[in-house]
């Protein structure tokens, strides 16, 4: 996380009450984390109380910016191995209490940590628990906190972030991009690019192997092609064809089309091949069905071009036709 994002993170947390549940103290192992608060607190240090909980008692916040369904043992392997080697989870997840008979908390930041600990507990490492810090957060505060923690992380895809921003600008900021950009301390053009990504047609989204491979630059590249009816139509038709191939691959029938190939095919569909230029010279052939040679005069020089795949007989016949026309005439 960058120094700027650390400062924003602290600012979000500094105005919130820390409300640890005293009933958990007897049976829980507490870790202390000191957080530097801004100068307005005149050098005071706030201690945060952390607790170890069963991850099964924590649900994902419904507007969490990570698609939990896309987490797997493979893409969480580094975190699983790290927790196992350390003997515990090192950094707490941020959660808030919920009034739900089946759960005690909902996760605002820490979906991968939740998955990793849950995986370990389900695979013979039942001693591991989920380290959390409980906070009282409004939805808008929860959104900003999750964004600050995950903005620089590459394992949150551009498209997941874009969907989160598109929902937030309408839900929390009345559709005002400027207000949202100011609140997140980002530039309006930067935010606008992500909001544009969230507007990609569903057929384009379905053309990719999965949403985690959709990048912000893909939307920028396709934007001019989707803006004009004459190019948008063939691009969307090609996207539909690719989407059907991806669906077949998900069903185990065929291979996935990788994201680089998806973009090449979409761009090719929106930019029809230019017609071959007309020959600038005369064509000489052995017969009407043969490939020939093209002969053009460049000042006082003669330029002859021919296909590298022509046979000796075709070349001899073509040159013979040229020589006959040039000299016998």
Short mmCIF file of C-alpha atoms in Angstrom, two decimals:
data_model
loop_
_atom_site.label_atom_id
_atom_site.label_comp_id
_atom_site.label_asym_id
_atom_site.label_seq_id
_atom_site.Cartn_x
_atom_site.Cartn_y
_atom_site.Cartn_z
CA UNK A 1 0.00 0.00 0.00
CA UNK A 2 1.44 3.44 -0.87
CA UNK A 3 2.16 6.09 1.74
CA UNK A 4 -0.76 8.16 0.42
CA UNK A 5 -3.15 5.25 0.78
CA UNK A 6 -1.88 4.58 4.31
CA UNK A 7 -2.80 8.14 5.22
CA UNK A 8 -6.30 7.79 3.75
CA UNK A 9 -6.74 4.44 5.51
CA UNK A 10 -5.85 6.00 8.87
CA UNK A 11 -8.18 8.92 8.21
CA UNK A 12 -11.11 6.57 7.60
CA UNK A 13 -10.44 4.65 10.80
CA UNK A 14 -9.58 7.60 13.03
CA UNK A 15 -13.18 8.85 13.19
CA UNK A 16 -14.66 5.48 14.07
CA UNK A 17 -15.26 3.96 17.47
CA UNK A 18 -13.33 0.84 18.36
CA UNK A 19 -15.82 -1.36 20.18
CA UNK A 20 -14.24 -4.65 21.20
CA UNK A 21 -16.53 -7.19 22.76
CA UNK A 22 -15.38 -7.73 26.34
CA UNK A 23 -17.04 -11.14 26.46
CA UNK A 24 -14.46 -12.49 24.01
CA UNK A 25 -11.45 -11.51 26.11
CA UNK A 26 -11.26 -14.55 28.36
CA UNK A 27 -11.02 -17.10 25.56
CA UNK A 28 -9.36 -15.11 22.81
CA UNK A 29 -5.73 -14.41 22.00
CA UNK A 30 -5.24 -10.70 21.57
CA UNK A 31 -2.70 -9.00 19.39
CA UNK A 32 -2.02 -5.27 19.60
CA UNK A 33 -1.49 -3.04 16.65
CA UNK A 34 -0.45 0.60 17.08
CA UNK A 35 -1.66 2.93 14.39
CA UNK A 36 -0.17 6.36 13.82
CA UNK A 37 -3.02 8.87 13.76
CA UNK A 38 -2.80 12.29 12.15
CA UNK A 39 -1.15 15.29 13.79
CA UNK A 40 -4.48 16.58 15.05
CA UNK A 41 -4.35 13.86 17.74
CA UNK A 42 -1.15 15.48 19.06
CA UNK A 43 0.94 12.32 19.04
CA UNK A 44 -1.54 10.06 20.79
CA UNK A 45 -1.45 6.34 19.94
CA UNK A 46 -4.59 4.27 19.69
CA UNK A 47 -4.50 0.58 20.55
CA UNK A 48 -6.71 -1.71 18.53
CA UNK A 49 -7.97 -4.95 20.05
CA UNK A 50 -8.01 -7.90 17.70
CA UNK A 51 -9.75 -11.22 18.12
CA UNK A 52 -9.55 -14.72 16.71
CA UNK A 53 -12.86 -16.08 15.39
CA UNK A 54 -14.26 -19.02 13.46
CA UNK A 55 -14.39 -17.92 9.79
CA UNK A 56 -17.68 -19.80 9.44
CA UNK A 57 -19.22 -17.09 11.66
CA UNK A 58 -18.22 -14.40 9.14
CA UNK A 59 -20.03 -13.70 5.89
CA UNK A 60 -18.87 -11.50 3.00
CA UNK A 61 -20.35 -8.01 2.83
CA UNK A 62 -22.75 -8.12 -0.11
CA UNK A 63 -20.95 -5.15 -1.71
CA UNK A 64 -17.44 -6.48 -1.12
CA UNK A 65 -15.23 -5.47 -4.05
CA UNK A 66 -13.89 -8.99 -4.58
CA UNK A 67 -15.86 -11.81 -6.21
CA UNK A 68 -15.46 -14.49 -3.54
CA UNK A 69 -16.65 -17.19 -5.95
CA UNK A 70 -13.49 -16.67 -8.03
CA UNK A 71 -11.17 -17.47 -5.11
CA UNK A 72 -9.56 -20.89 -5.38
CA UNK A 73 -6.83 -22.90 -3.75
CA UNK A 74 -4.56 -22.07 -6.69
CA UNK A 75 -4.98 -18.29 -6.70
CA UNK A 76 -4.76 -18.16 -2.89
CA UNK A 77 -1.86 -20.61 -2.64
CA UNK A 78 0.69 -17.95 -1.62
CA UNK A 79 -1.51 -16.79 1.25
CA UNK A 80 -2.39 -20.33 2.36
CA UNK A 81 1.28 -21.30 2.45
CA UNK A 82 2.21 -18.08 4.24
CA UNK A 83 -0.35 -18.55 7.02
CA UNK A 84 0.62 -22.18 7.43
CA UNK A 85 4.35 -21.43 7.65
CA UNK A 86 3.84 -18.51 10.05
CA UNK A 87 1.49 -20.55 12.21
CA UNK A 88 -1.13 -17.82 12.15
CA UNK A 89 -2.67 -15.04 10.10
CA UNK A 90 -0.45 -11.96 10.46
CA UNK A 91 -2.73 -9.12 9.34
CA UNK A 92 -6.29 -8.74 10.60
CA UNK A 93 -9.33 -8.51 8.38
CA UNK A 94 -11.69 -5.57 8.94
CA UNK A 95 -15.21 -6.70 9.84
CA UNK A 96 -18.35 -5.19 11.31
CA UNK A 97 -20.92 -6.81 13.59
CA UNK A 98 -24.18 -8.02 12.05
CA UNK A 99 -27.55 -8.88 13.54
CA UNK A 100 -27.84 -12.30 11.95
CA UNK A 101 -28.53 -15.59 13.69
CA UNK A 102 -26.07 -17.42 11.45
CA UNK A 103 -23.19 -14.92 11.58
CA UNK A 104 -21.44 -12.60 14.00
CA UNK A 105 -19.61 -10.41 11.48
CA UNK A 106 -19.47 -9.45 7.83
CA UNK A 107 -16.13 -9.01 6.11
CA UNK A 108 -15.31 -5.56 4.72
CA UNK A 109 -11.61 -6.20 3.96
CA UNK A 110 -10.04 -9.65 4.00
CA UNK A 111 -11.86 -12.02 1.64
CA UNK A 112 -8.65 -13.83 0.61
CA UNK A 113 -7.61 -14.21 4.22
CA UNK A 114 -11.07 -15.60 4.99
CA UNK A 115 -10.79 -18.09 2.13
CA UNK A 116 -7.26 -19.14 3.12
CA UNK A 117 -8.14 -19.77 6.77
CA UNK A 118 -11.37 -21.55 5.81
CA UNK A 119 -9.42 -23.74 3.38
CA UNK A 120 -6.84 -24.63 6.02
CA UNK A 121 -9.53 -25.51 8.57
CA UNK A 122 -11.24 -27.72 5.99
CA UNK A 123 -7.97 -29.46 5.17
CA UNK A 124 -6.74 -30.80 8.51
CA UNK A 125 -5.50 -27.51 10.02
CA UNK A 126 -8.37 -26.92 12.42
CA UNK A 127 -6.17 -24.95 14.84
CA UNK A 128 -6.22 -21.89 12.59
CA UNK A 129 -8.68 -19.10 13.28
CA UNK A 130 -9.55 -15.89 11.48
CA UNK A 131 -7.94 -12.73 12.86
CA UNK A 132 -10.33 -9.77 12.71
CA UNK A 133 -10.73 -6.21 13.88
CA UNK A 134 -14.37 -5.29 14.42
CA UNK A 135 -15.50 -1.77 13.53
CA UNK A 136 -18.75 0.17 13.44
CA UNK A 137 -18.88 1.33 9.81
CA UNK A 138 -21.48 2.91 7.56
CA UNK A 139 -21.77 1.45 4.06
CA UNK A 140 -19.96 4.44 2.55
CA UNK A 141 -17.15 4.15 5.09
CA UNK A 142 -16.95 0.41 4.44
CA UNK A 143 -16.70 1.06 0.69
CA UNK A 144 -13.87 3.59 1.11
CA UNK A 145 -12.00 1.40 3.55
CA UNK A 146 -12.17 -1.63 1.23
CA UNK A 147 -11.09 0.49 -1.74
CA UNK A 148 -8.12 1.97 0.12
CA UNK A 149 -6.88 -1.44 1.23
CA UNK A 150 -7.24 -3.08 -2.20
CA UNK A 151 -6.55 -0.26 -4.67
CA UNK A 152 -2.89 -1.19 -5.25
CA UNK A 153 -3.39 -4.94 -5.14
CA UNK A 154 -3.10 -6.77 -8.44
CA UNK A 155 -5.28 -9.68 -7.31
CA UNK A 156 -8.36 -7.44 -7.50
CA UNK A 157 -9.14 -7.25 -11.20
CA UNK A 158 -9.84 -3.99 -13.00
CA UNK A 159 -13.34 -5.19 -13.86
CA UNK A 160 -14.21 -6.11 -10.26
CA UNK A 161 -13.01 -2.65 -9.18
CA UNK A 162 -14.97 -1.00 -11.99
CA UNK A 163 -18.23 -2.69 -10.97
CA UNK A 164 -17.63 -1.63 -7.37
CA UNK A 165 -17.08 2.00 -8.41
CA UNK A 166 -20.12 2.04 -10.70
CA UNK A 167 -22.33 0.81 -7.86
CA UNK A 168 -20.78 3.24 -5.36
CA UNK A 169 -21.09 6.39 -7.47
CA UNK A 170 -24.84 5.88 -7.70
CA UNK A 171 -25.40 4.47 -4.21
CA UNK A 172 -23.28 6.83 -2.10
CA UNK A 173 -22.54 9.91 -4.20
CA UNK A 174 -25.77 10.58 -6.11
CA UNK A 175 -24.14 9.83 -9.45
CA UNK A 176 -21.62 12.68 -8.99
CA UNK A 177 -18.23 11.49 -10.19
CA UNK A 178 -16.51 14.63 -8.92
CA UNK A 179 -17.78 14.09 -5.37
CA UNK A 180 -16.69 10.46 -5.44
CA UNK A 181 -13.24 11.31 -6.84
CA UNK A 182 -12.72 13.91 -4.11
CA UNK A 183 -13.83 11.48 -1.40
CA UNK A 184 -11.47 8.76 -2.69
CA UNK A 185 -8.70 11.30 -3.39
CA UNK A 186 -8.24 10.20 -6.99
CA UNK A 187 -8.38 12.17 -10.24
CA UNK A 188 -11.65 12.41 -12.14
CA UNK A 189 -10.12 11.07 -15.41
CA UNK A 190 -8.77 8.03 -13.54
CA UNK A 191 -12.16 7.31 -11.98
CA UNK A 192 -13.93 7.94 -15.29
CA UNK A 193 -11.88 5.24 -17.02
CA UNK A 194 -13.02 2.64 -14.49
CA UNK A 195 -16.64 3.75 -14.72
CA UNK A 196 -16.36 3.37 -18.50
CA UNK A 197 -15.03 -0.17 -18.05
CA UNK A 198 -18.11 -1.07 -16.02
CA UNK A 199 -20.27 -0.12 -19.02
CA UNK A 200 -18.82 -2.78 -21.34
CA UNK A 201 -21.65 -4.70 -23.05
CA UNK A 202 -22.32 -8.10 -21.50
CA UNK A 203 -21.41 -9.87 -24.73
CA UNK A 204 -17.92 -8.34 -24.52
CA UNK A 205 -17.59 -9.42 -20.88
CA UNK A 206 -18.68 -12.95 -21.77
CA UNK A 207 -16.06 -13.11 -24.53
CA UNK A 208 -13.25 -13.17 -21.96
CA UNK A 209 -12.25 -16.40 -20.17
CA UNK A 210 -13.26 -14.77 -16.85
CA UNK A 211 -13.83 -11.27 -15.51
CA UNK A 212 -10.45 -11.18 -13.77
CA UNK A 213 -8.77 -10.93 -17.19
CA UNK A 214 -10.69 -7.82 -18.28
CA UNK A 215 -8.43 -4.76 -18.02
CA UNK A 216 -9.17 -1.07 -18.01
CA UNK A 217 -7.06 -0.69 -21.17
CA UNK A 218 -9.37 -3.14 -22.97
CA UNK A 219 -12.30 -0.75 -22.54
CA UNK A 220 -10.18 2.17 -23.78
CA UNK A 221 -9.12 0.18 -26.85
CA UNK A 222 -12.66 -0.90 -27.71
CA UNK A 223 -14.39 2.40 -26.92
CA UNK A 224 -13.96 3.99 -30.40
CA UNK A 225 -15.09 0.77 -32.10
CA UNK A 226 -18.22 0.53 -29.93
CA UNK A 227 -19.07 4.21 -30.45
CA UNK A 228 -19.97 3.85 -34.16
CA UNK A 229 -22.80 1.61 -35.43
CA UNK A 230 -20.82 0.45 -38.47
CA UNK A 231 -18.01 -0.90 -36.27
CA UNK A 232 -19.98 -1.73 -33.13
CA UNK A 233 -22.20 -4.26 -34.88
CA UNK A 234 -19.43 -6.56 -36.18
CA UNK A 235 -17.50 -6.27 -32.88
CA UNK A 236 -20.55 -7.38 -30.86
CA UNK A 237 -21.26 -10.19 -33.32
CA UNK A 238 -17.68 -11.44 -32.98
CA UNK A 239 -17.92 -11.11 -29.19
CA UNK A 240 -21.03 -13.29 -29.26
CA UNK A 241 -19.20 -15.93 -31.30
CA UNK A 242 -16.24 -15.91 -28.90
CA UNK A 243 -18.61 -16.06 -25.93
CA UNK A 244 -20.14 -19.24 -27.31
CA UNK A 245 -16.65 -20.75 -27.63
CA UNK A 246 -15.90 -19.81 -24.01
CA UNK A 247 -19.18 -21.39 -22.88
CA UNK A 248 -18.22 -24.59 -24.69
CA UNK A 249 -14.85 -24.55 -22.94
CA UNK A 250 -16.52 -24.10 -19.53
CA UNK A 251 -18.63 -27.15 -20.33
CA UNK A 252 -15.46 -29.13 -21.04
CA UNK A 253 -15.84 -29.10 -24.80
CA UNK A 254 -12.90 -27.26 -26.31
CA UNK A 255 -10.27 -24.80 -25.12
CA UNK A 256 -10.63 -21.30 -23.75
CA UNK A 257 -9.79 -18.36 -25.98
CA UNK A 258 -7.14 -16.36 -24.12
CA UNK A 259 -7.69 -12.66 -23.49
CA UNK A 260 -4.99 -11.50 -25.96
CA UNK A 261 -6.66 -13.49 -28.75
CA UNK A 262 -10.07 -12.12 -27.72
CA UNK A 263 -8.82 -8.56 -28.19
CA UNK A 264 -7.17 -9.36 -31.53
CA UNK A 265 -10.38 -10.88 -32.87
CA UNK A 266 -12.55 -8.02 -31.63
CA UNK A 267 -10.22 -5.40 -33.10
CA UNK A 268 -10.04 -7.28 -36.38
CA UNK A 269 -13.84 -7.45 -36.53
CA UNK A 270 -14.12 -3.70 -35.98
CA UNK A 271 -11.40 -2.84 -38.46
CA UNK A 272 -12.07 -4.71 -41.72
CA UNK A 273 -9.02 -5.59 -43.78
CA UNK A 274 -8.08 -2.93 -46.28
CA UNK A 275 -8.53 -3.98 -49.91
CA UNK A 276 -5.34 -5.01 -51.64
CA UNK A 277 -3.90 -2.18 -53.71
CA UNK A 278 -4.28 -2.50 -57.43
CA UNK A 279 -1.09 -3.57 -59.23
CA UNK A 280 0.98 -0.60 -60.35
CA UNK A 281 2.61 -2.49 -63.23
CA UNK A 282 1.66 -5.02 -65.88
CA UNK A 283 1.16 -8.69 -65.05
CA UNK A 284 2.73 -11.39 -67.21
CA UNK A 285 1.75 -15.06 -66.85
CA UNK A 286 2.53 -18.35 -68.50
CA UNK A 287 -1.25 -18.99 -68.66
CA UNK A 288 -4.42 -17.36 -67.39
CA UNK A 289 -4.58 -19.70 -64.38
CA UNK A 290 -0.97 -19.24 -63.27
CA UNK A 291 0.53 -16.78 -60.84
CA UNK A 292 2.43 -14.14 -62.70
CA UNK A 293 5.10 -11.51 -62.36
CA UNK A 294 4.37 -7.80 -61.97
CA UNK A 295 6.62 -5.53 -63.98
CA UNK A 296 6.70 -1.76 -63.32
CA UNK A 297 9.00 0.95 -64.63
CA UNK A 298 10.62 3.15 -61.93
CA UNK A 299 12.35 5.93 -63.84
CA UNK A 300 15.07 4.29 -65.89
CA UNK A 301 14.80 1.04 -63.94
CA UNK A 302 12.46 -1.93 -64.20
CA UNK A 303 11.02 -3.42 -61.00
CA UNK A 304 9.84 -7.03 -61.14
CA UNK A 305 7.88 -8.65 -58.29
CA UNK A 306 6.61 -12.19 -57.99
CA UNK A 307 5.35 -14.65 -55.40
CA UNK A 308 8.10 -16.62 -53.68
CA UNK A 309 6.05 -19.79 -54.08
CA UNK A 310 6.02 -19.75 -57.88
CA UNK A 311 7.47 -22.80 -59.57
CA UNK A 312 10.36 -22.67 -62.00
CA UNK A 313 8.04 -23.47 -64.88
CA UNK A 314 5.66 -20.66 -63.92
CA UNK A 315 8.52 -18.18 -63.63
CA UNK A 316 10.08 -19.21 -66.92
CA UNK A 317 6.70 -18.95 -68.64
CA UNK A 318 5.98 -15.54 -67.09
CA UNK A 319 9.41 -14.14 -67.98
CA UNK A 320 9.07 -15.53 -71.49
CA UNK A 321 5.74 -13.71 -71.85
CA UNK A 322 7.34 -10.49 -70.60
CA UNK A 323 10.35 -10.76 -72.92
CA UNK A 324 8.14 -11.54 -75.86
CA UNK A 325 5.91 -8.54 -75.21
CA UNK A 326 8.87 -6.24 -74.58
CA UNK A 327 11.14 -7.17 -77.47
CA UNK A 328 9.13 -8.99 -80.13
CA UNK A 329 6.75 -6.07 -80.37
#
